[in-house]
mmCIF file of C-alpha atoms (C1' of nucleotides) in Angstrom:
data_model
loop_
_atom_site.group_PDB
_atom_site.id
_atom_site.type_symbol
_atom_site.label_atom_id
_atom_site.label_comp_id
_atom_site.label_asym_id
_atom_site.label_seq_id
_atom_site.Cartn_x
_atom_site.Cartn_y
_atom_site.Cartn_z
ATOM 1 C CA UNK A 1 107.266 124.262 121.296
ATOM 2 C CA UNK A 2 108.246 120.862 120.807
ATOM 3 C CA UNK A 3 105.292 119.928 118.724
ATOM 4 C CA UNK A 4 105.698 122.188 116.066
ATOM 5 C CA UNK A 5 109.358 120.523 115.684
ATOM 6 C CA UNK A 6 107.776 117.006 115.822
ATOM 7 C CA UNK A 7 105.309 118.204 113.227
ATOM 8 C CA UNK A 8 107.499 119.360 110.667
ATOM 9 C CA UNK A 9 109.644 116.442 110.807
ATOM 10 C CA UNK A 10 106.883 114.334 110.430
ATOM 11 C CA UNK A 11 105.388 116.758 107.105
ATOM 12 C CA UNK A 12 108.581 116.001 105.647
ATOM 13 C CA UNK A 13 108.521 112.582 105.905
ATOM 14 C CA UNK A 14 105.235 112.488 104.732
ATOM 15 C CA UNK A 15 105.696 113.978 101.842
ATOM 16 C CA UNK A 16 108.949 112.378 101.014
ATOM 17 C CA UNK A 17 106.953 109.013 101.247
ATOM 18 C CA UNK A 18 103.674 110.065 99.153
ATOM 19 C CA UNK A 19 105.972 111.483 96.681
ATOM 20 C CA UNK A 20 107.434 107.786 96.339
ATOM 21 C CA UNK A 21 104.099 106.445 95.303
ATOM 22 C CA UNK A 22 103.587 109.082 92.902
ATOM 23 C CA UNK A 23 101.035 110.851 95.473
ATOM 24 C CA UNK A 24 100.806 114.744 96.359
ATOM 25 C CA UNK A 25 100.832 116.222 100.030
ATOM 26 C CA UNK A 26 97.331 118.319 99.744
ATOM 27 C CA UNK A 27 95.897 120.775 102.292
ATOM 28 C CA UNK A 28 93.464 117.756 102.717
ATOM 29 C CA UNK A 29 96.040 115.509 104.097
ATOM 30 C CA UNK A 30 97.873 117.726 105.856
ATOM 31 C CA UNK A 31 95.060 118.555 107.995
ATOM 32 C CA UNK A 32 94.413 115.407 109.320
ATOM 33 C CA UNK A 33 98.152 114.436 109.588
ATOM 34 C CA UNK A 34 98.582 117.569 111.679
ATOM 35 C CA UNK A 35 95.343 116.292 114.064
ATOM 36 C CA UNK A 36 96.873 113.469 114.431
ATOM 37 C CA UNK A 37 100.024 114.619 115.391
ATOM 38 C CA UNK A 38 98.615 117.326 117.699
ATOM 39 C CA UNK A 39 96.471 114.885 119.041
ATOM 40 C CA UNK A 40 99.116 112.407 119.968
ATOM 41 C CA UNK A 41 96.511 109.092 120.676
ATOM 42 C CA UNK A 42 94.146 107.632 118.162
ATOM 43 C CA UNK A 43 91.166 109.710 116.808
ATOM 44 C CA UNK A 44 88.518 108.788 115.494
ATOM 45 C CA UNK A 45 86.483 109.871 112.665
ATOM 46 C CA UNK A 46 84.686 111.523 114.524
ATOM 47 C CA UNK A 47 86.818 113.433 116.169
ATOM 48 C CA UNK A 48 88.118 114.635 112.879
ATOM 49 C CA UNK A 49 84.701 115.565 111.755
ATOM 50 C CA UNK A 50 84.841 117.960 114.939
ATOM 51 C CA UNK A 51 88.396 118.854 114.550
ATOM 52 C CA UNK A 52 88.437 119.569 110.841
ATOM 53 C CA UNK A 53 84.628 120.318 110.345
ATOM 54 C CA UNK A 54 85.643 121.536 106.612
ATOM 55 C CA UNK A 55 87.033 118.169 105.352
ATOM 56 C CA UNK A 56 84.017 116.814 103.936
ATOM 57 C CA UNK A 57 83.303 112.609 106.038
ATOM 58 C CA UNK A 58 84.137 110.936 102.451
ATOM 59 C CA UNK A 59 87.745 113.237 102.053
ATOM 60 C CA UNK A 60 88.690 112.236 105.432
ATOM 61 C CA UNK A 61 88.085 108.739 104.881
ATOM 62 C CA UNK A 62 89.880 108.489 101.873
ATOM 63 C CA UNK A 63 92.734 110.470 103.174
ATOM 64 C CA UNK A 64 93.056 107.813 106.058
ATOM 65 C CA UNK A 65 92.717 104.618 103.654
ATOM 66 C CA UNK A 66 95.636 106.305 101.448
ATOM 67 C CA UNK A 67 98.049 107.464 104.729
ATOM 68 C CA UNK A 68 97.143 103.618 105.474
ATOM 69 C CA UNK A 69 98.243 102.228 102.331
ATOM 70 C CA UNK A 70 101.464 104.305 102.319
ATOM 71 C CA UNK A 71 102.077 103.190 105.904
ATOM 72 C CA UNK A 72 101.653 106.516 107.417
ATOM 73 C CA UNK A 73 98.785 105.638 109.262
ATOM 74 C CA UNK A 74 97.503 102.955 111.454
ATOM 75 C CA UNK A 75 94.008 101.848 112.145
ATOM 76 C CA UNK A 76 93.339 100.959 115.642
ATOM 77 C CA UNK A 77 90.890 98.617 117.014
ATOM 78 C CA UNK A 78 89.404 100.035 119.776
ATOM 79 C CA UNK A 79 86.748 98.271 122.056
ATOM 80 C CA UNK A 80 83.786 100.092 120.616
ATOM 81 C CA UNK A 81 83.097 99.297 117.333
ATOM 82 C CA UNK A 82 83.843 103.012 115.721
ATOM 83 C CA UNK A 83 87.734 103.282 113.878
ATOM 84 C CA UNK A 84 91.123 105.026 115.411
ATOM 85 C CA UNK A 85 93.121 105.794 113.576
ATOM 86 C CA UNK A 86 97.415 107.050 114.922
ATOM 87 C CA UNK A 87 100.481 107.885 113.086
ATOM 88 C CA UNK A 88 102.522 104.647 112.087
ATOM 89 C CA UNK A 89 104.841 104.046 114.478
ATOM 90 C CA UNK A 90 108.096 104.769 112.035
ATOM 91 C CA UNK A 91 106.764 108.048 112.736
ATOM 92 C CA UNK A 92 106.356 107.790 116.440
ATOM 93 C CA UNK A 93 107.811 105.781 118.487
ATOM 94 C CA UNK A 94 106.077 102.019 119.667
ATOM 95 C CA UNK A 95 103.780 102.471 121.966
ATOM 96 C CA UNK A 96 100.122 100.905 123.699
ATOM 97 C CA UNK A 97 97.428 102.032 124.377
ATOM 98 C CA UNK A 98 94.859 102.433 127.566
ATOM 99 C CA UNK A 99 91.260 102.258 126.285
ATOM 100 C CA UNK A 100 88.867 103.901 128.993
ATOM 101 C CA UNK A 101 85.346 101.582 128.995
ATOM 102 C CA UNK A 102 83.091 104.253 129.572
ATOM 103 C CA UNK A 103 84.332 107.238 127.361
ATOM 104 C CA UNK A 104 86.058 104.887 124.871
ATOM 105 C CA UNK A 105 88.992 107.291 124.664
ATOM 106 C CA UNK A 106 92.410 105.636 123.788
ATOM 107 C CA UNK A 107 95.699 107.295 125.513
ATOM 108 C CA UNK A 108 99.175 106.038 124.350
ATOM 109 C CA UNK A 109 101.393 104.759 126.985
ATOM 110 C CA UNK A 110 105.183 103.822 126.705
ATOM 111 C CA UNK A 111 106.408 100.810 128.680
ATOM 112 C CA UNK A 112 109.885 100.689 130.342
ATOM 113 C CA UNK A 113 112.365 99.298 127.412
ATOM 114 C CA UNK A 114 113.164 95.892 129.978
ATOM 115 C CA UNK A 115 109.304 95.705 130.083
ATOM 116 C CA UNK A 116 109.177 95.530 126.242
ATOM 117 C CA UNK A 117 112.226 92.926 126.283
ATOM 118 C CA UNK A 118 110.366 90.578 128.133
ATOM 119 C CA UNK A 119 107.175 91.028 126.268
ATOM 120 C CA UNK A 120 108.940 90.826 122.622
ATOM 121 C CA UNK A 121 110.819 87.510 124.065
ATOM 122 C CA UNK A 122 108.017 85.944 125.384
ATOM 123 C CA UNK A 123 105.934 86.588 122.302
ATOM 124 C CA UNK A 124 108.416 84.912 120.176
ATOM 125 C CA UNK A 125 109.255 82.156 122.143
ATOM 126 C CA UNK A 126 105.414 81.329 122.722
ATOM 127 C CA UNK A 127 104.251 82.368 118.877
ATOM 128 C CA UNK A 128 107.127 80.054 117.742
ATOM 129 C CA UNK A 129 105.660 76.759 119.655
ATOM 130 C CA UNK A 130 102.587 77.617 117.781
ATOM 131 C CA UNK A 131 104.442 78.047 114.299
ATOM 132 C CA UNK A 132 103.246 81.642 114.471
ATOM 133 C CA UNK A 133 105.410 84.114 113.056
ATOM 134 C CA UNK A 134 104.933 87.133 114.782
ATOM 135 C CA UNK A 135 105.808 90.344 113.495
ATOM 136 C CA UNK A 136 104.681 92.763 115.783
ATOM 137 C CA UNK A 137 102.398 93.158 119.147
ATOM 138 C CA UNK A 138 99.737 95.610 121.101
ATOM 139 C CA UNK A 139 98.668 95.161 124.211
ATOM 140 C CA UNK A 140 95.855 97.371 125.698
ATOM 141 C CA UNK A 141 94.850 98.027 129.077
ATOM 142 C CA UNK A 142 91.350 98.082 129.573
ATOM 143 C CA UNK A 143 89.517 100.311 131.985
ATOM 144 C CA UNK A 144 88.541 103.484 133.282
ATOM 145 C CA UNK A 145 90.355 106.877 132.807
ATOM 146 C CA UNK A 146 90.846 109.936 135.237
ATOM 147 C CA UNK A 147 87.289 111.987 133.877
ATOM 148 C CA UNK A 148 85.684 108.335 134.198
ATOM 149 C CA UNK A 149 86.250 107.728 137.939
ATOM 150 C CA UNK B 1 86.950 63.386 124.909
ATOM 151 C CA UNK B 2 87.630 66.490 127.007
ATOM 152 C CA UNK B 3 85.669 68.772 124.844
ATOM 153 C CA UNK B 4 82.765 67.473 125.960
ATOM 154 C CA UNK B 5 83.232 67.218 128.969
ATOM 155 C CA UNK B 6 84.043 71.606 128.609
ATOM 156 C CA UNK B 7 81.034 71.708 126.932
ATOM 157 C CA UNK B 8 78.868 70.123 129.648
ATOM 158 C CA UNK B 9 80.077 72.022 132.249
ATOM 159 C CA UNK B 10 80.129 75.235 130.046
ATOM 160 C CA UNK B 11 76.202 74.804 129.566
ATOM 161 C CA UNK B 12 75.101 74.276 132.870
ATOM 162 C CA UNK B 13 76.690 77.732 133.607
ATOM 163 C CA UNK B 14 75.400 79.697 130.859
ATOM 164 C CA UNK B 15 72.018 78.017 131.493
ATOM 165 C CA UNK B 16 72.249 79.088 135.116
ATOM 166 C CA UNK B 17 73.609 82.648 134.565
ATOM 167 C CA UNK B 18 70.358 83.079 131.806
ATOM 168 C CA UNK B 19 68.099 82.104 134.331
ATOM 169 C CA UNK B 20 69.575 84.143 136.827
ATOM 170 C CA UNK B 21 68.426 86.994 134.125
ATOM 171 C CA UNK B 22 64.951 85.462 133.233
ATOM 172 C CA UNK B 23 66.287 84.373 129.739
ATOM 173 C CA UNK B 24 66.299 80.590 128.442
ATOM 174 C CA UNK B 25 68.907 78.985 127.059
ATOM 175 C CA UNK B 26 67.229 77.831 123.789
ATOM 176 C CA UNK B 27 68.083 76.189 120.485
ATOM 177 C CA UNK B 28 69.809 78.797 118.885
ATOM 178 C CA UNK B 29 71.419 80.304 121.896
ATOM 179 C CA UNK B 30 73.017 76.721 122.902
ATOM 180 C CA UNK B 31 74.136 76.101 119.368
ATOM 181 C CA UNK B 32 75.812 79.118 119.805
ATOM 182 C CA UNK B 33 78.045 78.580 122.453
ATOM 183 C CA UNK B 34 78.762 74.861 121.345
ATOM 184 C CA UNK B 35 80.063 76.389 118.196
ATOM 185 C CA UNK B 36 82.575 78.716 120.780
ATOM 186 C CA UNK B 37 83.381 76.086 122.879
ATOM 187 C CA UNK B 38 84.159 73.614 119.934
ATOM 188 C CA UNK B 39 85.780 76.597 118.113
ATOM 189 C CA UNK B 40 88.217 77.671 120.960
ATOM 190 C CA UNK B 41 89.006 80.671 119.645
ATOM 191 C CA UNK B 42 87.330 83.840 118.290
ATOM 192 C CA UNK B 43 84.955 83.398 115.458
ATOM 193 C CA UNK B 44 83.158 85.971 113.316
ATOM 194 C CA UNK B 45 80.005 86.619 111.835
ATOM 195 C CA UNK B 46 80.729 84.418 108.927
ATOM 196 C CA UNK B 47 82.085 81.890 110.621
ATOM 197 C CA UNK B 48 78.769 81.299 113.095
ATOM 198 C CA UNK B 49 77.051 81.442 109.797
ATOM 199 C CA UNK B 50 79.368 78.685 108.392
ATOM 200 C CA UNK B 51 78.809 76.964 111.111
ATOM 201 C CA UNK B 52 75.206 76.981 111.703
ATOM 202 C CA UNK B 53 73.580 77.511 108.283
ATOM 203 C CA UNK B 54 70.033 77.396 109.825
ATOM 204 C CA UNK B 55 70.681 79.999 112.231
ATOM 205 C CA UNK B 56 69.130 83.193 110.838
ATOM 206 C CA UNK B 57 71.811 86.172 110.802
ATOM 207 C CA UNK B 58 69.684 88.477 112.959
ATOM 208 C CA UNK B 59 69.434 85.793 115.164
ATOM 209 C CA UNK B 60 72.673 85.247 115.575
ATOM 210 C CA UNK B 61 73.454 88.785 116.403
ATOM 211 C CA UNK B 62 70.739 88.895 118.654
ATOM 212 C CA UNK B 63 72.346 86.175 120.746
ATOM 213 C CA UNK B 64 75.128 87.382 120.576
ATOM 214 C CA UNK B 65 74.324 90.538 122.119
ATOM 215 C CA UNK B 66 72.114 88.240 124.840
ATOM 216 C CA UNK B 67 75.254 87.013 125.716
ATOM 217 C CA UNK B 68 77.402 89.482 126.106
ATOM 218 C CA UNK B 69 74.990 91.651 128.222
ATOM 219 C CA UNK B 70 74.944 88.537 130.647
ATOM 220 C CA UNK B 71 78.910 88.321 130.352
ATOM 221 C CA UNK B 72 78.738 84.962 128.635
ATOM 222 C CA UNK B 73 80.797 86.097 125.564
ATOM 223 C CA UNK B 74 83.597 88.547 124.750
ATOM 224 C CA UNK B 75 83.260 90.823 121.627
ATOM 225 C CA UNK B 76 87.053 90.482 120.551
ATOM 226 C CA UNK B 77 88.449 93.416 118.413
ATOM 227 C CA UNK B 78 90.573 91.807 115.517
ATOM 228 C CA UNK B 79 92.820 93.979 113.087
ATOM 229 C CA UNK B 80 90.200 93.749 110.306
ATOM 230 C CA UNK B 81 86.608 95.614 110.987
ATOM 231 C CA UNK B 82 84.779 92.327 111.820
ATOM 232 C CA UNK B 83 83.509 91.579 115.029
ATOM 233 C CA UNK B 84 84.594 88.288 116.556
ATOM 234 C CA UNK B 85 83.716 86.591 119.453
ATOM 235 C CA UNK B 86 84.495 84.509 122.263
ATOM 236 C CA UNK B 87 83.274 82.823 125.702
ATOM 237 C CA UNK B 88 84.008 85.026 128.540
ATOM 238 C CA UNK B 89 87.025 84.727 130.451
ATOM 239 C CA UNK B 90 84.865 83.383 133.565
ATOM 240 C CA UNK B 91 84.291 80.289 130.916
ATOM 241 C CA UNK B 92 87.432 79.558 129.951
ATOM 242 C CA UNK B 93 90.723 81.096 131.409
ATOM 243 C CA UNK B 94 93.286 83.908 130.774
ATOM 244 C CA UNK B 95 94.081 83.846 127.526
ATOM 245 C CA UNK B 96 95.584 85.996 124.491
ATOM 246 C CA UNK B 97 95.691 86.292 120.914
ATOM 247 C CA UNK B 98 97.566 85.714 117.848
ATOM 248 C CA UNK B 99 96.440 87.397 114.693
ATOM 249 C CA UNK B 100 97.314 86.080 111.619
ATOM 250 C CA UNK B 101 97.563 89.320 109.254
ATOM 251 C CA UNK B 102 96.985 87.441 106.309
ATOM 252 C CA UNK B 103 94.157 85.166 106.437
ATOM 253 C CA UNK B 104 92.421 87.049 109.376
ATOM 254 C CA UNK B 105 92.741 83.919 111.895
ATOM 255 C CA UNK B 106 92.598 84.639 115.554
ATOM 256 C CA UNK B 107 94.347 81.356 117.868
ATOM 257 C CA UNK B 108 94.246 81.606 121.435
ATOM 258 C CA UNK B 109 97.447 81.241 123.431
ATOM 259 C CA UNK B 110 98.158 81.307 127.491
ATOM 260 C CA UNK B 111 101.600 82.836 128.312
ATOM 261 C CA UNK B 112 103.467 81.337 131.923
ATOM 262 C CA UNK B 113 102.145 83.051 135.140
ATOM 263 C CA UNK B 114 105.261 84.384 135.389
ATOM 264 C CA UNK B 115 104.664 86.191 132.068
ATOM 265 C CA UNK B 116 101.228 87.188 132.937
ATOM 266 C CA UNK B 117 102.684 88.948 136.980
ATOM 267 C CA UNK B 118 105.044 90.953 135.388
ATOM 268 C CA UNK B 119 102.368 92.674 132.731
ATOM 269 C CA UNK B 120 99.588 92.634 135.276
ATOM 270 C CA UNK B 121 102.093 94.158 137.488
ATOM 271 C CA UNK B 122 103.737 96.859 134.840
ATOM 272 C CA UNK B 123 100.231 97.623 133.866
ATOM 273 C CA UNK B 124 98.827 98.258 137.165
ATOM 274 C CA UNK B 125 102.123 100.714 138.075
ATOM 275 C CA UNK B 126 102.054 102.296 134.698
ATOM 276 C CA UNK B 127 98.104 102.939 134.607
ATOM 277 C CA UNK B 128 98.048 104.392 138.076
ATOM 278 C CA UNK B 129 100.866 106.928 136.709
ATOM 279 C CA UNK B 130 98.411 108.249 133.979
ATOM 280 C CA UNK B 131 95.527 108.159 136.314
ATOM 281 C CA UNK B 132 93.823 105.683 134.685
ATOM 282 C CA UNK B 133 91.672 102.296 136.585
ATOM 283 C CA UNK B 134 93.218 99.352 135.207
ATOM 284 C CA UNK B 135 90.302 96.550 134.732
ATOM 285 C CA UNK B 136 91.908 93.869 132.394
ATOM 286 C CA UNK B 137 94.698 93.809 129.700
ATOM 287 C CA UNK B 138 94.709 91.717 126.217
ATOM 288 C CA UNK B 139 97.852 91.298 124.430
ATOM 289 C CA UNK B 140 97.537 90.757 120.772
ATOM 290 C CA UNK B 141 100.590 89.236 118.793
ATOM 291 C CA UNK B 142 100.356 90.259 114.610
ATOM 292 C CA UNK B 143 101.977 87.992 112.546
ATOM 293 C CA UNK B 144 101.745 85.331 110.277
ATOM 294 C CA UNK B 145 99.631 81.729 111.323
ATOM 295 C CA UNK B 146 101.637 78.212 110.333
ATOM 296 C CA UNK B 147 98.957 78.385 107.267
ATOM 297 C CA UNK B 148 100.447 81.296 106.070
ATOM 298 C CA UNK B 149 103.994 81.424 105.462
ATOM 299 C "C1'" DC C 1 98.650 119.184 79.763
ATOM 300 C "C1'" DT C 2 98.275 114.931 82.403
ATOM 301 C "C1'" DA C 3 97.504 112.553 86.537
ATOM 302 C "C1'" DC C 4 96.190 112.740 91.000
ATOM 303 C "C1'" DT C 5 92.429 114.803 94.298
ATOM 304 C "C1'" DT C 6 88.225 116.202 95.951
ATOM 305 C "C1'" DG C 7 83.094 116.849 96.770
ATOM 306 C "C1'" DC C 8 78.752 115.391 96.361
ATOM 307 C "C1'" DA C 9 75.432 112.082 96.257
ATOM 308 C "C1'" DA C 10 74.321 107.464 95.706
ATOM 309 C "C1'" DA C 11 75.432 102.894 96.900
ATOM 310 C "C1'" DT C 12 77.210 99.166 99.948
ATOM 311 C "C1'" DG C 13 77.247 96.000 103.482
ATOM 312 C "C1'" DC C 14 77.310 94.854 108.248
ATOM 313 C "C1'" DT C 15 74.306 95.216 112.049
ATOM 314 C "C1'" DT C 16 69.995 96.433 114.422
ATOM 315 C "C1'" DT C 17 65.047 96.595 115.130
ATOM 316 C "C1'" DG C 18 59.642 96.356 114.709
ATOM 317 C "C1'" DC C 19 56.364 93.273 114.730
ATOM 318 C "C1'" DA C 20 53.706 89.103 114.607
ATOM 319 C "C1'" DG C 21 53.850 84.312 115.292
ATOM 320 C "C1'" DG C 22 56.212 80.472 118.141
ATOM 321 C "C1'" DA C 23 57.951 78.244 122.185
ATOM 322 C "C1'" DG C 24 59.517 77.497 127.028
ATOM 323 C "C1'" DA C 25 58.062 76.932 132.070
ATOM 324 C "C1'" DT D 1 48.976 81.542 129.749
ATOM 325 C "C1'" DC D 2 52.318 84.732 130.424
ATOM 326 C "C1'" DT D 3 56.794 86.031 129.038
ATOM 327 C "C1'" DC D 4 60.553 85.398 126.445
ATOM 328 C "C1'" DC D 5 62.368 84.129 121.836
ATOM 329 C "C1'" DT D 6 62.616 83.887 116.795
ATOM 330 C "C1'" DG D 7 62.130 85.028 111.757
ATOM 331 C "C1'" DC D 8 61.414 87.980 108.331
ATOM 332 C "C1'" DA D 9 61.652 92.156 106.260
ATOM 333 C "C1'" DA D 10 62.666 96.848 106.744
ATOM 334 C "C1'" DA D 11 65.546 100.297 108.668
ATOM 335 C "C1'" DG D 12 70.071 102.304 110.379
ATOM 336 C "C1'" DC D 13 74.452 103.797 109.981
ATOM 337 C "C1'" DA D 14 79.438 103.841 109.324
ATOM 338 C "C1'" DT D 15 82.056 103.477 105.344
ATOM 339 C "C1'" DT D 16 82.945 103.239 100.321
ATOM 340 C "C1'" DT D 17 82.616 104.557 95.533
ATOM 341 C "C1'" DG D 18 81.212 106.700 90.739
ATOM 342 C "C1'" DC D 19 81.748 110.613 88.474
ATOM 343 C "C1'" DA D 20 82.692 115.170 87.114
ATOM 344 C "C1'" DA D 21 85.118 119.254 88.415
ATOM 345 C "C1'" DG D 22 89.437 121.002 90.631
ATOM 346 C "C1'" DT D 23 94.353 121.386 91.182
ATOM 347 C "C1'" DA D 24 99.327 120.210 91.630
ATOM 348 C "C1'" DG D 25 103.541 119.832 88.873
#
DNA sequence: CTACTTGCAAATGCTTTGCAGGAGA
DNA sequence: TCTCCTGCAAAGCATTTGCAAGTAG
């Protein structure tokens, strides 16, 4: 299965990057890079409470913090006020997201690439009139997913 | 000076839409939304606080809430965990945001119309694909603000 | 062995709420 | 004068951290 591949690409890389900062890939961290993978959209800590119900609340927050720091891990800001948390898109590929009102569940979505070229030139053209740099974007569809209508 | 003007016509509405709701538009509730309107773009916690020193914290929150239940103000997710907001889009107009990753700022911007088809359009094919009930969209540019770099 | 990790429990800090007094209509 | 609003202090709750024991290399 596909995943599996995607997974172990992804350990390695992992790894190879936490060993450059003098870190150590641990079962801990492992787990929740492998939920995140296998999840494939942003989860939140609760969901890794749930999904990993052995990784004690303050392992998996450190975890996350560190896979941040190492730029592993991204936090997303979801519309509720509760943290998501995805792999870093060196690791994926870029993506949005569709954030469903009711549930609050995120789902990744991938634009066309001629979609993305207009976004990325409009975004610097506009952010430069500004005398905003801008290094990267998100945008996020609000509204309500297939279980919510 | 335009502003006021804004203002003016910003408080009659929110005054009418309160009643509508058998709530008052009071002190702390106008000072409030003068300090969004003068703002013109997403403030935090802090900042109301900044702003309006007398303004008890709980109070603040408490409008706050007020106002978004009567879809007078926008809770606006940022990249950091605070909460920022903004006068509803029924206030003001289409807008998005640019996110300075440094020193937190959020600044408003309104791409062309022609812009703003194509990703209501792309959005509204690509959501249907997934199943999902597009409502609204916000696109959020990261990046540096003029301060910053 | 030495440095990084982890668990637990306690602490932190933003946000919310109960309640009694205050104010708008 | 009835209902809504406000302040204060206390509570809630997601998240963070100190510290001592565990473990990778």
């Amino acid at each position: 299965m596909a995943a599996n591949g995607r997974a172990d690409e992804v350990h390695v890389e992992v790894e190879a990057r936490l060993r450059h900062l003098d870190q150590r890939y641990t079962r801990g961290r492992r787990a929740i890079i492998d939920l995140l993978v296998s999840a494939g959209r942003p989860v939140s800590i609760s969901d890794v409470a749930e999904g990993l119900p052995d990784l004690p609340l303050s392992s998996a927050y450190r975890h996350l913090a560190d896979l941040q720091i190492a730029g592993l891990v991204r936090r997303v800001a979801a519309n509720d006020e509760f943290a998501r948390f995805e792999l870093a898109e060196d690791l994926t590929e870029h993506h949005h997201h569709l954030h469903c009102v009711s549930c609050g569940t995120v789902i990744d979505f991938t634009p066309s690439a001629a979609f993305e070229r207009n976004v990325t030139q409009t975004v610097d053209k506009l952010a430069e009139t500004e005398g905003f740099q801008p290094h990267s974007h998100r945008l996020d569809v609000l509204g309500l997913c297939a279980n919510c209508h």
